[in-house]
Amino acid sequence: MQPFLLLTLLLLSAGAYYLGRRRAFAVADGHVRNLHSLPSFYGSYAALWCGLPALLVFALWAAAQPNLVVNWVVAGLPPELRDLPPDRLNLVINDLKNLVGGNFVASASDPVMVEAAERYRRLQAIGNAALWVVVLSLAIAGIAYAWRAISPALRARNRVEGVINIFLIASSTVAIFTTIGIVLSVVFESLLFFRQVPVAEFLFGLQWSPQTALRADQVGSSGAFGAVPLFAGTLLISGIAMLVAVPIGLMSALYLSEYATPKFRAFAKPALEILAGIPTVVYGFFAALTVAPLIRQIGTAVGLHVASESALAAGLVMGIMIIPFVSSLSDDVINAVPQSMRDGSYALGATKSETITRVLLPAALPGIVGSILLAISRAIGETMIVVMAAGLSANLTANPLEAVTTVTVQIVTLLTGDQEFDSPKTLAAFALGLVLFVVTLILNIIALRVVRKYREQYE
Amino acid sequence: MSTTAIDTQVALNGTLNRSASPPRSAGVQVTDYDNRQTVGKITVDNPKMTCREVNVYYGEKHAIKNVSLDIGANEVIAFIGPSGCGKSTFIRCLNRMNDTIPSARVTGLIKLDEDDIHAKEIDVVQLRARVGMVFQKPNPFPKSIYENVAYGPRIHGMVNTKAELDDLVRESLERAGLIKEVEKRMLEPGTSLSGGQQQRLCIARAIAVNPEVILMDEPCSALDPIATAKIEELIDELRENYTIVIVTHSMQQAARVSQRTAYFHLGDLIEIGDTDQIFTNPRHKLTEDYITGRFG
Amino acid sequence: MNKATSHDGVPLRERDIKTIVNAGLARRHAAERRFRWYGLIAISLGLAFVVLMFANIIGKGLPAFWQTYIQVPIHFDAAVLDPEGNRDPQTLASADYGALVRAGLRQTFPAVEGRLPLRALSALLSTDAAYELQRRVLADPQLIGAQQEIWLLASAAVDTFVKGNIDRTLDEANRPIKDQQIEWIDQLRAADKIERQFNAVLFRNGDSREPEQAGIRGALMGSFFTLLVTFLLSFPIGVATAVYLEEFAPKNRWTDIIEVNINNLAAVPSIVFGLLGLAVFINFFGLPRSAPLVGGLVLSLMTLPVIIIAGRAALTSVPPSIREAALGMGASKLQMVGHHVLPLAMPGMLTGSIIGMARALGESAPLLMIGMVAFIVDVPKGFLDPATVLPVQIYLWSDLPERAFVERTSAAIMVLLAFMILMNGLAILLRKRFERRW
Ligand SMILES: Nc1ncnc2c1ncn2[C@@H]1O[C@H](COP(=O)(O)OP(=O)(O)OP(=O)(O)O)[C@@H](O)[C@H]1O
Ligand SMILES: [Mg+2]
């Protein structure tokens, strides 16, 4: 239904463009020279008048209508239903929507519901019809206005360019609004959470069990929200990942930039970067079904107890994922060290490895530290690998063979499955999200600073 | 001096039993523009380095063409010539720095004392320890002043104790005429020095490994006149202990610091001889044009 | 001048550098070789992981593209299907097709008696077998009364066994397929009545609890709708932002903020975007959960920085001379950008966008937050239908213990990777094709 309306609108705008151009020719007595702008601008002018206001109204209407309809239907329900608590009412409304959608629901035989569904359907039909009428008349009114407004003196180009300018500026603010949206959403929900669970308990508590109450008088009463085990688990897994990724990534970068022949480099660099393109869910699958059992087997063979969801498996695979990240960032950094440094060292009789370890690495150190920070922030925020390969139980341990859980795992567990909004359980996820956002943001800002400073040094 | 051409031939045939360069046709004037044969005496009595028929190619490009010359012990020899004539390319042959450029290919004979520097048993690490180099742009390592100078002795294992190293660093800085300025700031980064000081630091760094020859590729081109004067003074002092090859664009500088001068043009060694003679009485038209400023 | 002297009293200056260096050469060259080896080993490890992972996944997933079918003689008995004989679609649809299947199986193995053995016999076939017959009859009622040999989908256990993934020697109680069934399978094999055919079900069906009936069609359509939304939103906005920042924006604090902001946004963990989607799009704006529309909105916010950064790079690579030429001809700044700069920068922008879209295609974490993880059987038909996407489907299946699902998960990964390779290949092609040196 609505796609059709949009299509119609599009066609109308195209027509308006054509009309606007014709009109421009007409008012100019066929001499384009008489016009202020090129005829196509008059066409665009008309098309904009036709499409833009109609589109705005359409968007607002489409956004508002479902809620309005629901409200009206609810208002028409018998009082005993209308005055149900919000969550029960929501269930009723869901049933209603299913009924309207033609799906079978348990309450289908309830006459009240059937009648409400009928009302719902009617309101919806009326709304849709009204939408058509309003949008189409607006579009036609727009054309009419443009038709009358077009005259040789009309500065069509300036008007059209003004609209485009506004569009450009508005687009560039989307990124800002995204950030604001992120900040507001996590901060707002986190504040609600911290009203129920004190910040100190969240940040420094050693017990994490959001499902069960430990004591009856427990704040928040649905469980313990001490996030330290999650932070520790996140650090443990990221630490293992960095232990894998930094040496391999760095040595690869050094080899590729200092030793490899151009041919080998042309092959190996993109081949390594394949690792960066593989979706993380694939790594998660690999970790959970191949690496974790393997580690467990090896552990059992040498007489160690290894949890089936060990931190080691998740960390190892996460490390593999981060290798190309470290290597390509370090590669950039190493290549930014001027050739004259290498020349100076070689001219003193240093070997390649001496030059690398004693001149290149110290010179590139700030940049390498920056890229490692970026990689750490990547590791901390990584979700799928840990969701699939790390555990759920919040153990406070430094043993990589045990199962630990991470911040991201808990966010996912708390927010998937059945959830009531505004319970401390779901709000806790946002508090964790806030921590995650702040930590990665700080890491990124520091890293970008360091790298930028480093680059300026050699410019 | 009509013996110059003969000198060249003798030198070539004496050291190398080859005759790659075509015999000169009698009709060509020695001073003619078209003559690409080296004019002047390429040999010296006590050579530190001998180069014979050196050719350098960058891929297809023939950058140095059949250059032969001797570098005498404890002399300062200056390479001059218009930009792009191959001075840097040639000087980089002397410590095999061209090895670091993948496309570069060097042929011919280059000897340091009696050792062929391209021979298998000569290690490039050892060669570069013996033939130090100072670059056009000062390139101190991003380390402290002390560590910059200590770098060479450390990697070559020249010293056994910290005290020895301290002495060596101090002495090298002293010889480079830098000690007074940096005595109090040995642990500050080398990059915190001024350009001229940095260049002297690089010289100190090079002489810390006690090389036999020091190559300097336009060491003063990034410096102001006062810093340049200091370096020139330094070169004069260093001559006592080292053989020095210097590339320069400044005729005055060549005249001031060197005993012999070689003039390169488009990859050819055009003329070589005592500095006084080259500057007062050039024998090749191209040399004359260059030093009188009609060229380059 | 104080002369530095070494411990043996010889002035350092007079010691021969040649011998000093020679003494350490062997050790230093050994260290050099060692270091080189470390580098080579590091790269080989990285490349080995790539190979290992691909080999592992292809090894596991390739068999899933073939599925076991069993040939069963089916008598489309009119007495069962249409007792009244009026071919009423309603009657035909609700007839007991299972009975036909059971009869066919019994015909193949007449010796089988008893309730339990018969049930074991039926378990050779998927529950889809009956639906298959229903589909055939509804499509062609003429079949009624006919007798046909029909290839029917085998159950997942049989399929797994036939593919050699169940150990015969295992204790009977520990395997999903019993001795008796193995015997039957061997008989079917001997009679050439069991074979593997291309697994069309995988591409035709939505999700299912039964592995042999589970397909990725639903997830593929979900991904398609989600990515369509992502592209329609992020491409125009991304290009417009890049154009604004690169060509129009005054260099002031405000644009600085936008720039820093975009760089930071590019590094925000994807799951945080999921939180944003949940809080803003679902809870605040009341958009439906699990909908591709919301998924697309979230992913477009994630993809935006990628497109903007690529777009700006493409714009800066257009030489200023072209701008000056256009402006010199009296074009307005917008005309200059629209007619001259944008067309030249477009290949670069498209390349960046395709790479961004490939990343969005592989993204799953934020979609978990907005409910695209539900078990959804129906193939979505629009932007508001509940849906899941390919990577999330992989995540869902990877949790299921059955061997047949492991196989399917790997197959789904192969399909996902194939799409990623396709998109990246396209991007590379585009870059090569339009690469221009000014
Ligand atoms: N790495 C290289 N690859 C290819 N060609 C090169 C390379 N280095 C130098 N050349 C070429 O070799 C020739 C000689 O260059 P070289 O640097 O030796 O000149 P130069 O005499 O030192 O000049 P300048 O006085 O400007 O330093 C030039 O034509 C140059 O273009
Ligand atoms: Mg040079």
Short mmCIF file of C-alpha atoms and ligand atoms in Angstrom, two decimals, chain B residues 56-59 61-64 80-92 98 101-104 136 217-218 247-249 264 266-267 290, ligand 1:
data_model
loop_
_atom_site.label_atom_id
_atom_site.label_comp_id
_atom_site.label_asym_id
_atom_site.label_seq_id
_atom_site.Cartn_x
_atom_site.Cartn_y
_atom_site.Cartn_z
CA VAL B 56 75.88 1.50 -12.03
CA TYR B 57 72.48 0.79 -13.46
CA TYR B 58 69.11 1.57 -11.96
CA GLY B 59 67.07 -0.94 -13.86
CA LYS B 61 69.08 3.52 -16.51
CA HIS B 62 72.86 3.71 -16.80
CA ALA B 63 73.70 6.10 -13.98
CA ILE B 64 77.50 5.67 -13.71
CA ILE B 80 81.42 17.89 -7.92
CA GLY B 81 79.06 18.10 -10.82
CA PRO B 82 75.60 19.18 -11.86
CA SER B 83 72.56 17.71 -10.17
CA GLY B 84 71.71 14.21 -11.28
CA CYS B 85 75.18 13.47 -12.64
CA GLY B 86 75.63 10.49 -10.33
CA LYS B 87 77.77 11.79 -7.48
CA SER B 88 75.54 10.27 -4.81
CA THR B 89 75.23 7.09 -6.79
CA PHE B 90 78.98 6.77 -7.02
CA ILE B 91 79.73 7.61 -3.42
CA ARG B 92 77.14 5.06 -2.32
CA ASN B 98 73.39 0.78 -3.26
CA ILE B 101 68.11 -0.20 -3.53
CA PRO B 102 66.55 -3.23 -5.20
CA SER B 103 66.79 -1.87 -8.74
CA ALA B 104 70.44 -0.84 -8.47
CA GLN B 136 72.92 15.16 3.11
CA ASP B 217 77.17 13.30 0.66
CA GLU B 218 76.56 17.05 0.64
CA VAL B 247 80.18 15.40 -2.44
CA THR B 248 79.41 19.06 -2.65
CA HIS B 249 77.57 21.56 -4.78
CA PHE B 264 81.14 14.22 -12.91
CA LEU B 266 75.83 12.71 -16.78
CA GLY B 267 77.37 9.61 -15.25
CA TYR B 290 80.86 24.27 -14.62
N1 LIG D 1 66.88 4.85 -6.68
C1 LIG D 1 66.99 5.26 -7.96
N2 LIG D 1 66.29 4.65 -8.92
C2 LIG D 1 66.39 5.04 -10.20
N3 LIG D 1 67.14 6.04 -10.62
C3 LIG D 1 67.87 6.72 -9.70
C4 LIG D 1 67.83 6.35 -8.32
N4 LIG D 1 68.64 7.18 -7.64
C5 LIG D 1 69.16 8.02 -8.57
N5 LIG D 1 68.71 7.73 -9.79
C6 LIG D 1 69.07 8.39 -11.03
O1 LIG D 1 70.45 8.29 -11.21
C7 LIG D 1 71.00 9.51 -11.64
C8 LIG D 1 72.07 9.96 -10.70
O2 LIG D 1 71.45 10.30 -9.47
P1 LIG D 1 72.27 10.80 -8.20
O3 LIG D 1 71.36 10.84 -7.06
O4 LIG D 1 73.46 9.96 -8.07
O5 LIG D 1 72.67 12.26 -8.65
P2 LIG D 1 73.47 13.35 -7.84
O6 LIG D 1 74.66 13.69 -8.66
O7 LIG D 1 73.71 12.93 -6.47
O8 LIG D 1 72.50 14.58 -7.87
P3 LIG D 1 72.24 15.67 -6.74
O9 LIG D 1 73.36 16.64 -6.84
O10 LIG D 1 70.97 16.28 -7.12
O11 LIG D 1 72.23 14.95 -5.43
C9 LIG D 1 69.87 10.50 -11.75
O12 LIG D 1 69.49 10.59 -13.09
C10 LIG D 1 68.77 9.87 -10.96
O13 LIG D 1 67.54 10.16 -11.53
#
